[in-house]
Short mmCIF file of C-alpha atoms in Angstrom, two decimals:
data_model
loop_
_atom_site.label_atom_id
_atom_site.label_comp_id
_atom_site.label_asym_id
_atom_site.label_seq_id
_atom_site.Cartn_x
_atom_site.Cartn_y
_atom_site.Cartn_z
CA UNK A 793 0.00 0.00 0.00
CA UNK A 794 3.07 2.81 0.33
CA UNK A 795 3.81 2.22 -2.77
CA UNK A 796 0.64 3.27 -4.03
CA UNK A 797 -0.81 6.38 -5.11
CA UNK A 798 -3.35 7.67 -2.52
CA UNK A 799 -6.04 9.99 -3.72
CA UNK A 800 -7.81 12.25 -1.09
CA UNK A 801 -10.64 14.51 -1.02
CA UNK A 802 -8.75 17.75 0.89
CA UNK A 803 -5.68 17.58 3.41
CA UNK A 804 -7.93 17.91 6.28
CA UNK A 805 -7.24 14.09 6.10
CA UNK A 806 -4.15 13.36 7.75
CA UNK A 807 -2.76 10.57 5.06
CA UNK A 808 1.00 10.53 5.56
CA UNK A 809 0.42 10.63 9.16
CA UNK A 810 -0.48 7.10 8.30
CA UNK A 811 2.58 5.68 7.79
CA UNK A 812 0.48 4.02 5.00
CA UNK A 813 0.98 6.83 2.17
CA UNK A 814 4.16 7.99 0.28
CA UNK A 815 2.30 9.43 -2.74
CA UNK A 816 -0.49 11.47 -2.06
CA UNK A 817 -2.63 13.71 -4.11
CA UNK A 818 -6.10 15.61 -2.92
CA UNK A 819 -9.09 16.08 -5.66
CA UNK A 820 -10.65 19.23 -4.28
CA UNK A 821 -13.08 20.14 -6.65
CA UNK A 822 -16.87 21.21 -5.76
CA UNK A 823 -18.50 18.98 -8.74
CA UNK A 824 -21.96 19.35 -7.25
CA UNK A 825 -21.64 23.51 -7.74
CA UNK A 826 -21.45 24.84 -11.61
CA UNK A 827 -20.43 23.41 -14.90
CA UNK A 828 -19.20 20.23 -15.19
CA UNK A 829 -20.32 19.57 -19.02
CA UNK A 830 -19.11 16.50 -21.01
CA UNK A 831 -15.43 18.36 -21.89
CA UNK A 832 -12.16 16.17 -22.58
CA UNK A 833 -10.14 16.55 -19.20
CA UNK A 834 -7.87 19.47 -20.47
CA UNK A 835 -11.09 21.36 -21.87
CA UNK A 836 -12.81 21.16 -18.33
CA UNK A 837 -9.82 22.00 -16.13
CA UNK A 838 -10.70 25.13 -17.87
CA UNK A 839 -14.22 25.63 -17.25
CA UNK A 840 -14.22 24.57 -13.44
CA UNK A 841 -10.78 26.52 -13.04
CA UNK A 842 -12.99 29.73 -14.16
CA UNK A 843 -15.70 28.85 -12.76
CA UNK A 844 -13.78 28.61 -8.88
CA UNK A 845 -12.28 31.98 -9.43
CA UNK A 846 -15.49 34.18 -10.55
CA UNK A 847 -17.05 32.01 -7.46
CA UNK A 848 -14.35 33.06 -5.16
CA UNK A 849 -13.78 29.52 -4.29
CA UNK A 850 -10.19 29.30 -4.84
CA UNK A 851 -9.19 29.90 -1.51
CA UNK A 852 -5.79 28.54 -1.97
CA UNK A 853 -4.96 30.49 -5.77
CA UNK A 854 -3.96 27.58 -6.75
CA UNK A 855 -5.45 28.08 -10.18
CA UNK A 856 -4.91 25.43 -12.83
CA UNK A 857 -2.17 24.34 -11.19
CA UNK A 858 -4.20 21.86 -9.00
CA UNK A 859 -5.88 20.11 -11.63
CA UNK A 860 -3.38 20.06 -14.07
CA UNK A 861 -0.57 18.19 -11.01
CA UNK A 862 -3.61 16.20 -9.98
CA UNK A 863 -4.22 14.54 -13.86
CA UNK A 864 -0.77 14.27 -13.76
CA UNK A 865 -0.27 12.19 -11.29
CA UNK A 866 -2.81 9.85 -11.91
CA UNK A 867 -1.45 9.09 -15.59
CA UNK A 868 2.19 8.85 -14.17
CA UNK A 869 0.99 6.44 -11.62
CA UNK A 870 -1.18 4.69 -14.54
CA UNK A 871 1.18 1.28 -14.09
CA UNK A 872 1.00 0.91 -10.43
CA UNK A 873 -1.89 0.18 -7.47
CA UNK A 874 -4.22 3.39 -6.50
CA UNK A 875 -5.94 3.97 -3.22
CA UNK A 876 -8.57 6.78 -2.57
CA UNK A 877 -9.59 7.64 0.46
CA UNK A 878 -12.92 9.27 0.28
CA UNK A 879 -16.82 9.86 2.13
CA UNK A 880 -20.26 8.75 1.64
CA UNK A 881 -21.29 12.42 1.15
CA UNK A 882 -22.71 14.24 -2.49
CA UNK A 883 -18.79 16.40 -2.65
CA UNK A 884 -16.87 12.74 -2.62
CA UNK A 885 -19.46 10.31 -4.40
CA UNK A 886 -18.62 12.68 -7.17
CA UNK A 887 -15.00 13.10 -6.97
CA UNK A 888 -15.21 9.02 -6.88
CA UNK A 889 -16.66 8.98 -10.07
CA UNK A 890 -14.47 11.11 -11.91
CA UNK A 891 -11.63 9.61 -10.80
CA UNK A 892 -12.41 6.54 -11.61
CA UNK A 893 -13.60 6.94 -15.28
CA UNK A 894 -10.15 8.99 -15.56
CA UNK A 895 -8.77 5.82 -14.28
CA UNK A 896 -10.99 3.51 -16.55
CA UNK A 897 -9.66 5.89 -19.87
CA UNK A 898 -6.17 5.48 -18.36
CA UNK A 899 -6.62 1.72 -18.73
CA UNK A 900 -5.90 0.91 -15.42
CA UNK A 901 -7.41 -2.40 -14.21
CA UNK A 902 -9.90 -2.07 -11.79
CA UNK A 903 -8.12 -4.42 -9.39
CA UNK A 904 -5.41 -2.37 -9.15
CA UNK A 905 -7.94 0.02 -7.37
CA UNK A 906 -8.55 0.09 -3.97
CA UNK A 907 -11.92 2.38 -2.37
CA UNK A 908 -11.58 2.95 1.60
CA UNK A 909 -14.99 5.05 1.66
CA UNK A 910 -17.10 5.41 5.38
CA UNK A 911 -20.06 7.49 6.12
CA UNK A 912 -19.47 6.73 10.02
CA UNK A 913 -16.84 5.68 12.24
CA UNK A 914 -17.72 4.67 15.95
CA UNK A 915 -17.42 7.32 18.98
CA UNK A 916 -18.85 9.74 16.48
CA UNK A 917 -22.14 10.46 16.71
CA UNK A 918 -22.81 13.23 13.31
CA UNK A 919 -19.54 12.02 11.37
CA UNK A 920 -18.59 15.04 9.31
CA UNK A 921 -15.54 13.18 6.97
CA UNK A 922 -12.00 11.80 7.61
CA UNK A 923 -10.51 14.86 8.60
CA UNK A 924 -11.76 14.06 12.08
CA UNK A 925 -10.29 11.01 12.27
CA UNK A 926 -6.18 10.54 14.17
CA UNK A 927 -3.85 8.90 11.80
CA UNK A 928 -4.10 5.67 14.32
CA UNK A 929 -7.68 5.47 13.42
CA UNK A 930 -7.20 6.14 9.64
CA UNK A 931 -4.59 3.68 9.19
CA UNK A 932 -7.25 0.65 10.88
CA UNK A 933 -9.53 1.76 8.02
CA UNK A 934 -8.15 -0.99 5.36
CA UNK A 935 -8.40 -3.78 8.05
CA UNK A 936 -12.58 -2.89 8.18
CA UNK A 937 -15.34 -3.29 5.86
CA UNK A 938 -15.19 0.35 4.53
CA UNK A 939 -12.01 -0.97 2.09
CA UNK A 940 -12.70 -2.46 -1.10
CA UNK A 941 -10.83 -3.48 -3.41
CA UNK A 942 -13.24 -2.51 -7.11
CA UNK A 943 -14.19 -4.61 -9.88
CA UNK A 944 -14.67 -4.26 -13.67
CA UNK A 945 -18.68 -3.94 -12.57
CA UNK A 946 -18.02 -0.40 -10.18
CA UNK A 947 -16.10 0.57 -12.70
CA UNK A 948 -18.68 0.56 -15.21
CA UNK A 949 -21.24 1.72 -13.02
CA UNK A 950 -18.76 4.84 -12.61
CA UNK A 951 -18.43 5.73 -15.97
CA UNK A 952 -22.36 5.78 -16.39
CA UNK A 953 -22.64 7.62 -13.29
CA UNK A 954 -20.06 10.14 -14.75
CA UNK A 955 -21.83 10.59 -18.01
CA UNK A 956 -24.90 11.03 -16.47
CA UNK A 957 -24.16 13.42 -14.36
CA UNK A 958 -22.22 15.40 -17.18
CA UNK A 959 -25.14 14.87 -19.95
CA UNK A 960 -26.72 18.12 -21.04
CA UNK A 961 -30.13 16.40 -19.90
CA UNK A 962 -30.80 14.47 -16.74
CA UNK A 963 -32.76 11.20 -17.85
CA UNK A 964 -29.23 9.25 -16.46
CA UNK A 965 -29.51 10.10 -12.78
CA UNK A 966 -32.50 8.26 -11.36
CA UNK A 967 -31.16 4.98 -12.94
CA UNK A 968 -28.16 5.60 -10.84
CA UNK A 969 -29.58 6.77 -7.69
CA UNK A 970 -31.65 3.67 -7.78
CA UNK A 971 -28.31 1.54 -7.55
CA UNK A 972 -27.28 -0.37 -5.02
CA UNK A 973 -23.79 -1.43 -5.66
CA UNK A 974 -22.16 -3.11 -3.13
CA UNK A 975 -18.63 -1.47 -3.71
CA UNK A 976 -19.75 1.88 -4.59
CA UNK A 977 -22.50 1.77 -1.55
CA UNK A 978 -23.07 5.51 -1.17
CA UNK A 979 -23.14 6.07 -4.49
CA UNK A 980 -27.32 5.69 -5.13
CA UNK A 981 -28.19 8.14 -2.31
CA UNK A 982 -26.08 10.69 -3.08
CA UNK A 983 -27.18 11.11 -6.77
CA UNK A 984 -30.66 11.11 -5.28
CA UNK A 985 -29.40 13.93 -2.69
CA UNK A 986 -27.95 15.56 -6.37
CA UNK A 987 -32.02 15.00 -8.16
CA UNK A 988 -33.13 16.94 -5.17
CA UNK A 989 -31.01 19.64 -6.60
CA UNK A 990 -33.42 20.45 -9.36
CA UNK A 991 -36.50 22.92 -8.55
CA UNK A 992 -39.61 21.30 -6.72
CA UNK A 993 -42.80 21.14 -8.39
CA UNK A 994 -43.86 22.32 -5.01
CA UNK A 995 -42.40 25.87 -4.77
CA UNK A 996 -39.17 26.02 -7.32
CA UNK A 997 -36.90 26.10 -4.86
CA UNK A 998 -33.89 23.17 -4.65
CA UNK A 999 -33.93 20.89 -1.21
CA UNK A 1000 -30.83 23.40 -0.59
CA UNK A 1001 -33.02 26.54 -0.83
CA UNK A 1002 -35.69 25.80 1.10
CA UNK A 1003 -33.42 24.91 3.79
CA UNK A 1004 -31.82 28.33 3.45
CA UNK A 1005 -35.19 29.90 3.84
CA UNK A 1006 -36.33 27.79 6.51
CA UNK A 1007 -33.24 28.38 9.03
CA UNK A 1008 -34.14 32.03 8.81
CA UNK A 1009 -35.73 33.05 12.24
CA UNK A 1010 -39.63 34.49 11.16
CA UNK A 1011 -38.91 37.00 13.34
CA UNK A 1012 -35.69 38.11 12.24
CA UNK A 1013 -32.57 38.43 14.28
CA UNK A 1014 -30.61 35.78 12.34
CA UNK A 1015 -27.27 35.92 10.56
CA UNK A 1016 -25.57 34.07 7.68
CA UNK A 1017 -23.54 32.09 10.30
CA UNK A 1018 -26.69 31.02 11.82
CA UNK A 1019 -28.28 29.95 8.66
CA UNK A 1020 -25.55 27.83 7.53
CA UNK A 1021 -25.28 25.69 10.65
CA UNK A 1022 -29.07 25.23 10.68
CA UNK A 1023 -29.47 24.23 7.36
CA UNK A 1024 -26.24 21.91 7.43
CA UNK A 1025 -27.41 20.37 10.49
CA UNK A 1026 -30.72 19.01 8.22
CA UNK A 1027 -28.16 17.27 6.10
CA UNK A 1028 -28.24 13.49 6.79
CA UNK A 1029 -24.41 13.74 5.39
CA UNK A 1030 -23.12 17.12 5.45
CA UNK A 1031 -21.49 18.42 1.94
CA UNK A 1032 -21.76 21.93 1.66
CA UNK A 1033 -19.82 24.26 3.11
CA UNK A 1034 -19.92 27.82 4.20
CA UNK A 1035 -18.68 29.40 0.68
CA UNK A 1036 -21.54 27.50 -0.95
CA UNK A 1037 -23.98 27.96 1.82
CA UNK A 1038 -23.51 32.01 1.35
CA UNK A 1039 -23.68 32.06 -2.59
CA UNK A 1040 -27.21 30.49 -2.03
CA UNK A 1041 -28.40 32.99 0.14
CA UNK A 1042 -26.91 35.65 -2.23
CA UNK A 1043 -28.52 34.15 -5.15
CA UNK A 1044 -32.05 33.92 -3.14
CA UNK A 1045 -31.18 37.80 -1.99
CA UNK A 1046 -31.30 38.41 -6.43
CA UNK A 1047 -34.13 38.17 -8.41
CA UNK A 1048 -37.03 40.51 -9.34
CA UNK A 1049 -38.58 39.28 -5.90
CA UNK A 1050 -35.87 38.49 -3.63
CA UNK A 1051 -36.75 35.93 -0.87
CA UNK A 1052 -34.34 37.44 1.26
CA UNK A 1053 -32.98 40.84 2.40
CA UNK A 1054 -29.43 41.00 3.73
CA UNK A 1055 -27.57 43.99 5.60
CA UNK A 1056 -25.25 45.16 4.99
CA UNK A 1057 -26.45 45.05 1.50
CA UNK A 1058 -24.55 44.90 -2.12
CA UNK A 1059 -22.04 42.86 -0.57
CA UNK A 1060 -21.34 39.06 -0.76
CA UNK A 1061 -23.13 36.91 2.22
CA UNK A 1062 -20.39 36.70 5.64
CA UNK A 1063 -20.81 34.72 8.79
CA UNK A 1064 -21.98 37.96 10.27
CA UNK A 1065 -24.26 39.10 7.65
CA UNK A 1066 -27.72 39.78 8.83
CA UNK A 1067 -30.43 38.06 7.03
CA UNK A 1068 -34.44 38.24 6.73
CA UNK A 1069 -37.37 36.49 4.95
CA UNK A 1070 -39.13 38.22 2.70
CA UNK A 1071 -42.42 38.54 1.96
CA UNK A 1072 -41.94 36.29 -1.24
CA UNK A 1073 -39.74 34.66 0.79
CA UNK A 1074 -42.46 33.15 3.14
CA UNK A 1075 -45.19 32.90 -0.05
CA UNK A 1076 -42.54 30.81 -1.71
CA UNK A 1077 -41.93 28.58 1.64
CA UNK A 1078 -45.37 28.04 2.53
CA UNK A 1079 -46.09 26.86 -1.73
CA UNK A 1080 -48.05 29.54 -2.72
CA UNK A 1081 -45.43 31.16 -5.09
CA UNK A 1082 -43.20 29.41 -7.37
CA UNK A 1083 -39.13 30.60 -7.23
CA UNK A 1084 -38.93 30.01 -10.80
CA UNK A 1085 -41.47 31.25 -12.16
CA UNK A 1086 -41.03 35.04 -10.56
CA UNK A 1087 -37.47 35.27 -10.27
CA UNK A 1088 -36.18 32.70 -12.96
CA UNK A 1089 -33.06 30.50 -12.64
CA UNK A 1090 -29.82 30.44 -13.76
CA UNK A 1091 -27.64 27.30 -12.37
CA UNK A 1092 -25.68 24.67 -13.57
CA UNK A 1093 -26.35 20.84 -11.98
CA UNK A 1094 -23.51 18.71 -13.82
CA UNK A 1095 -23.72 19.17 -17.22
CA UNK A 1096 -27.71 20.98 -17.15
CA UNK A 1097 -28.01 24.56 -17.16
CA UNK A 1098 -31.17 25.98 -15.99
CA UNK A 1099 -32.27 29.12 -17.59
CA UNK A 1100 -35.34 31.55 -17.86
CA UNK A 1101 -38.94 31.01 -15.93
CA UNK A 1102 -39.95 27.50 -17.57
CA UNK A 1103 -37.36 25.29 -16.54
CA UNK A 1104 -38.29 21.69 -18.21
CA UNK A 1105 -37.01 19.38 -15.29
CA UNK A 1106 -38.45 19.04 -11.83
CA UNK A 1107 -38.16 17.29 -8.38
CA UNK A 1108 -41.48 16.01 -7.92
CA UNK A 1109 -42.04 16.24 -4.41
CA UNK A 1110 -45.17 13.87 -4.30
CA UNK A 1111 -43.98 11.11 -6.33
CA UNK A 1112 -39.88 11.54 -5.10
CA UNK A 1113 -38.31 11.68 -8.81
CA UNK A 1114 -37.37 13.98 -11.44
CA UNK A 1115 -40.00 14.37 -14.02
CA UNK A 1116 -39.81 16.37 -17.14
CA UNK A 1117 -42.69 18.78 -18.88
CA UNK A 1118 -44.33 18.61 -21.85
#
């Protein structure tokens, strides 16, 4: 195994404190927030490397760099065993996938592959990912049923999950959240977590939104802080994170009827930034307004963009699926 390469989701995760790692690269990429259309790997470094800057999400300027070291390393490494280290959570599920089609187009076999992946670990009672874990406890992890070494069958079901999630259209993703693979165990819930993305047929908002708008006090008095550690608490595996949290509450603070009013205003959201429902705000939460329909929507899920007032996929709240229009 320390001869191995061993892919990570962030260096929160102490690795080489191990004693089990020699080569060791991190994949931090936000997949589940804007573009990530059907590209060739050099083509796409260029649209999420853009994308991360106009976000302000490149807290670390690293730029290109990252992605371009990262794709290295995995076709240097293309003759030798591979490890990743990763969570059951919506952020890793998809950094699985993508790594492993790259993988599957660098003909590597699949048993050269290795998948330690946990959405728990005892004495923790809301496991958050493997940055909480001592080195001690990270290097028992390949001894345990969370370590699996993949066959040509994940592999496959990676590459589908990969193209679906990249397609221009979404008919792909309740085929995979419907799977139950027994290597790739997290993978079906978290593309259902991903469907719930899409605007409800309830009220246009994504699961995401209307947990936004329903950690804001009714009475007011709540900040930007506050409504991101509500709203992640309702997370049965927590993915987002504060950056992402505060660009939602920017984006429902937009719109020719805002849902929310923030002070100080014409600035980006901040742990301290005070935040209120709206009137549409509460219309929209209660159902009796649509968030698409009066402000319109411009978002990418994957490879989907969703544009304008009539936006042809839904999360059908009743029925639990994505449907499409007529």
């Amino acid at each position: 195994m320390a001869a191995a390469l061993h892919v990570g989701n962030g260096d929160a995760t102490d690795l080489a404190g191990t004693g089990l790692a020699r080569h060791i690269i991190y994949w931090r990429d936000t997949l589940h927030e804007g573009p990530v259309p059907a590209l060739p790997p050099e083509e796409l470094r260029r649209v999420r490397t853009a994308f991360l800057r106009t976000a302000g999400a490149d807290d670390r300027a690293e730029g290109p760099h990252m992605f371009e070291q990262r794709d290295a390393a995995l076709e240097a490494h293309r003759d030798g065993e591979h490890v990743l280290w990763f969570e059951a959570d919506l952020y890793d599920q998809l950094q699985i996938v993508e790594i492993l089609s790259r993988l599957a187009g660098l003909k590597v076999p699949a048993q050269r592959v290795t998948l330690i992946c946990i959405g728990e670990h005892p004495g923790i009672a809301r496991f958050g990912g493997l940055g909480q874990l001592r080195p001690d406890q990270l290097a028992a992890l390949p001894a345990t049923g969370a370590c699996a070494a993949l066959t040509p069958a994940a592999f496959d079901l990676a590459i589908h999950a990969w193209n679906a999630f990249r397609a221009p259209a979404p008919e792909g993703l309740p085929a995979i959240a419907a799977d139950r693979s027994p290597e790739l165990r997290f993978l079906g819930e978290a593309f259902e977590r991903l469907s719930r993305e899409y605007p409800s047929t309830r009220d246009g908002l994504s699961l995401t939104e209307r947990r936004v708008l329903a950690a804001v006090e009714p009475d007011g008095g709540s900040t930007a802080g506050d409504v991101f550690a509500r709203a992640s608490a309702r997370e049965a595996r927590p993915y987002i994170g504060d950056t992402w949290y505060f660009a939602t509450i920017d984006r429902l603070a937009g719109g020719p009827q805002p849902l929310l009013s923030v002070e100080p205003a014409g600035r980006p959201a901040g742990f301290a930034t005070e935040v209120r429902l709206t009137r549409a705000g509460a219309r929209v939460l209660e159902g009796e307004a649509d968030h698409v329909t009066i402000n319109g929507v411009d978002r990418w899920i994957g490879g989907v963009h969703l544009t304008g007032r009539d936006v042809r996929w839904r999360w059908d709240e009743g029925r639990e699926r994505l449907t499409v229009s007529a």
